[in-house]
Amino acid sequence: MILLTTGCSGPVALDEPAPAGDAVPACDQVMAALPDQVLGQARRDVEPGRYGAAWGSPTITLRCGVPRPAAMVPGVSCFTANGVDWFPEDADGGAIFTAIGRAAMIEVRVPERYQPPGDALLDLAPVITTHDPDRGGC
């Protein structure tokens, strides 16, 4: 993922995925219902913005309709938070969580500044469970 910012308050440039099939309507609904705040951080403008969202500085990002993570192979663990199954990965400078078992895989990147990083998922889970029904993940 390429993440660039144009100043602290400018829009966030986010490399957005290109969801296909059932993921398109699921992502459209999820994106339209995202909260104004995640971890108490205000939502920021994103370019292009159709399948990506951002909050705060450093930026918490969400991308809807991402491909299956390469590290997600049989036998790896996942966890459930507020009804959403998540595949966790360590990332340079933070953590990546991918919502699995739904029409659209949704990636959330949380910078290490926000601890515990999984708390961001609690703010996002209600939107995901409402607009992208569970198909079985963990």
CSV table of C-alpha atoms in Angstrom, one decimal:
chain,number,residue,atom,x,y,z
A,1,MET,CA,0.0,0.0,0.0
A,2,ILE,CA,1.2,3.5,-0.8
A,3,LEU,CA,0.2,6.1,1.7
A,4,LEU,CA,1.1,9.7,1.1
A,5,THR,CA,-0.1,12.8,2.9
A,6,THR,CA,-0.1,16.4,1.8
A,7,GLY,CA,0.4,18.2,5.1
A,8,CYS,CA,-1.1,17.3,8.4
A,9,SER,CA,-4.6,18.4,7.5
A,10,GLY,CA,-4.6,17.8,3.7
A,11,PRO,CA,-6.1,14.8,2.0
A,12,VAL,CA,-4.6,11.3,2.3
A,13,ALA,CA,-3.5,9.7,-1.0
A,14,LEU,CA,-4.3,6.0,-0.7
A,15,ASP,CA,-3.6,3.2,-3.1
A,16,GLU,CA,-7.2,1.8,-3.3
A,17,PRO,CA,-8.1,-1.7,-4.3
A,18,ALA,CA,-10.4,-2.6,-7.1
A,19,PRO,CA,-13.1,-4.9,-5.6
A,20,ALA,CA,-15.0,-7.3,-7.9
A,21,GLY,CA,-18.2,-9.3,-7.8
A,22,ASP,CA,-20.1,-9.4,-4.4
A,23,ALA,CA,-17.4,-7.2,-2.9
A,24,VAL,CA,-18.5,-4.1,-4.8
A,25,PRO,CA,-22.0,-3.6,-3.3
A,26,ALA,CA,-20.6,-4.7,0.2
A,27,CYS,CA,-17.8,-2.1,-0.1
A,28,ASP,CA,-20.2,0.6,-1.3
A,29,GLN,CA,-22.4,0.0,1.7
A,30,VAL,CA,-19.5,-0.2,4.2
A,31,MET,CA,-17.8,3.0,2.9
A,32,ALA,CA,-21.1,4.9,3.1
A,33,ALA,CA,-21.6,4.0,6.8
A,34,LEU,CA,-18.1,4.4,8.2
A,35,PRO,CA,-17.8,6.3,11.5
A,36,ASP,CA,-16.6,9.9,11.8
A,37,GLN,CA,-14.1,8.8,14.4
A,38,VAL,CA,-11.9,5.8,15.0
A,39,LEU,CA,-10.0,5.7,18.3
A,40,GLY,CA,-11.1,9.2,18.9
A,41,GLN,CA,-9.4,10.4,15.8
A,42,ALA,CA,-11.3,12.4,13.2
A,43,ARG,CA,-12.0,11.2,9.7
A,44,ARG,CA,-9.8,12.7,7.0
A,45,ASP,CA,-10.3,13.3,3.3
A,46,VAL,CA,-8.9,10.6,1.1
A,47,GLU,CA,-8.0,10.7,-2.6
A,48,PRO,CA,-9.4,9.0,-4.6
A,49,GLY,CA,-11.7,8.0,-1.7
A,50,ARG,CA,-14.1,5.4,-3.2
A,51,TYR,CA,-12.7,2.4,-1.4
A,52,GLY,CA,-10.4,3.9,1.1
A,53,ALA,CA,-10.8,5.9,4.4
A,54,ALA,CA,-8.5,7.5,6.9
A,55,TRP,CA,-8.6,8.9,10.4
A,56,GLY,CA,-6.1,10.9,12.5
A,57,SER,CA,-2.4,11.6,12.3
A,58,PRO,CA,-0.5,9.3,12.2
A,59,THR,CA,-3.2,7.9,9.8
A,60,ILE,CA,-5.3,4.9,10.6
A,61,THR,CA,-6.4,3.6,7.1
A,62,LEU,CA,-9.1,1.3,5.8
A,63,ARG,CA,-9.2,-0.2,2.3
A,64,CYS,CA,-12.3,-2.2,1.2
A,65,GLY,CA,-12.1,-5.0,-1.3
A,66,VAL,CA,-8.5,-6.0,-0.9
A,67,PRO,CA,-7.1,-9.3,-2.1
A,68,ARG,CA,-6.5,-12.2,0.4
A,69,PRO,CA,-3.3,-11.5,2.4
A,70,ALA,CA,-0.4,-13.6,1.1
A,71,ALA,CA,0.5,-14.6,4.6
A,72,MET,CA,-3.0,-16.1,5.2
A,73,VAL,CA,-2.3,-19.7,4.7
A,74,PRO,CA,-3.9,-22.8,6.2
A,75,GLY,CA,-3.1,-23.1,9.9
A,76,VAL,CA,-2.5,-19.5,10.6
A,77,SER,CA,-4.5,-17.9,13.4
A,78,CYS,CA,-7.2,-15.3,13.3
A,79,PHE,CA,-9.5,-13.9,16.0
A,80,THR,CA,-13.0,-12.5,16.4
A,81,ALA,CA,-13.7,-9.0,17.7
A,82,ASN,CA,-17.3,-7.8,18.0
A,83,GLY,CA,-18.6,-10.4,15.5
A,84,VAL,CA,-15.9,-9.8,12.8
A,85,ASP,CA,-13.1,-12.3,12.1
A,86,TRP,CA,-9.7,-10.7,11.6
A,87,PHE,CA,-6.4,-11.9,10.3
A,88,PRO,CA,-3.6,-10.0,12.0
A,89,GLU,CA,-0.2,-9.2,10.6
A,90,ASP,CA,2.7,-7.2,11.9
A,91,ALA,CA,3.7,-4.2,9.7
A,92,ASP,CA,6.5,-1.8,9.7
A,93,GLY,CA,5.4,0.9,12.2
A,94,GLY,CA,2.2,-0.8,13.3
A,95,ALA,CA,-0.3,-3.6,12.5
A,96,ILE,CA,-2.5,-4.7,9.7
A,97,PHE,CA,-5.8,-6.4,10.3
A,98,THR,CA,-7.9,-7.9,7.5
A,99,ALA,CA,-11.6,-8.7,8.0
A,100,ILE,CA,-12.2,-12.2,6.5
A,101,GLY,CA,-15.1,-14.4,5.8
A,102,ARG,CA,-17.2,-11.8,4.1
A,103,ALA,CA,-18.0,-10.7,0.6
A,104,ALA,CA,-15.3,-8.1,0.9
A,105,MET,CA,-12.0,-8.4,2.6
A,106,ILE,CA,-11.4,-5.1,4.5
A,107,GLU,CA,-7.9,-4.1,5.5
A,108,VAL,CA,-7.2,-1.8,8.5
A,109,ARG,CA,-3.7,-0.4,9.2
A,110,VAL,CA,-3.1,1.0,12.6
A,111,PRO,CA,0.2,2.8,13.4
A,112,GLU,CA,2.0,1.7,16.5
A,113,ARG,CA,1.2,5.0,18.2
A,114,TYR,CA,-2.3,3.7,18.9
A,115,GLN,CA,-2.2,1.0,21.6
A,116,PRO,CA,-3.6,-1.5,21.7
A,117,PRO,CA,-4.0,-1.4,17.9
A,118,GLY,CA,-6.9,-3.9,17.9
A,119,ASP,CA,-9.1,-1.3,19.6
A,120,ALA,CA,-9.6,0.4,16.2
A,121,LEU,CA,-11.5,-2.7,15.1
A,122,LEU,CA,-14.1,-2.2,17.8
A,123,ASP,CA,-15.0,1.1,16.2
A,124,LEU,CA,-15.3,-0.4,12.8
A,125,ALA,CA,-16.9,-3.8,13.5
A,126,PRO,CA,-20.6,-2.6,13.8
A,127,VAL,CA,-20.4,-1.1,10.2
A,128,ILE,CA,-18.9,-4.3,8.8
A,129,THR,CA,-21.4,-6.7,10.6
A,130,THR,CA,-24.3,-4.5,9.4
A,131,HIS,CA,-23.3,-4.1,5.8
A,132,ASP,CA,-21.1,-7.1,4.9
A,133,PRO,CA,-22.7,-10.3,6.4
A,134,ASP,CA,-20.6,-13.1,7.8
A,135,ARG,CA,-19.9,-16.0,5.5
A,136,GLY,CA,-17.6,-17.8,8.0
A,137,GLY,CA,-14.0,-16.9,8.6
A,138,CYS,CA,-12.1,-18.2,11.6
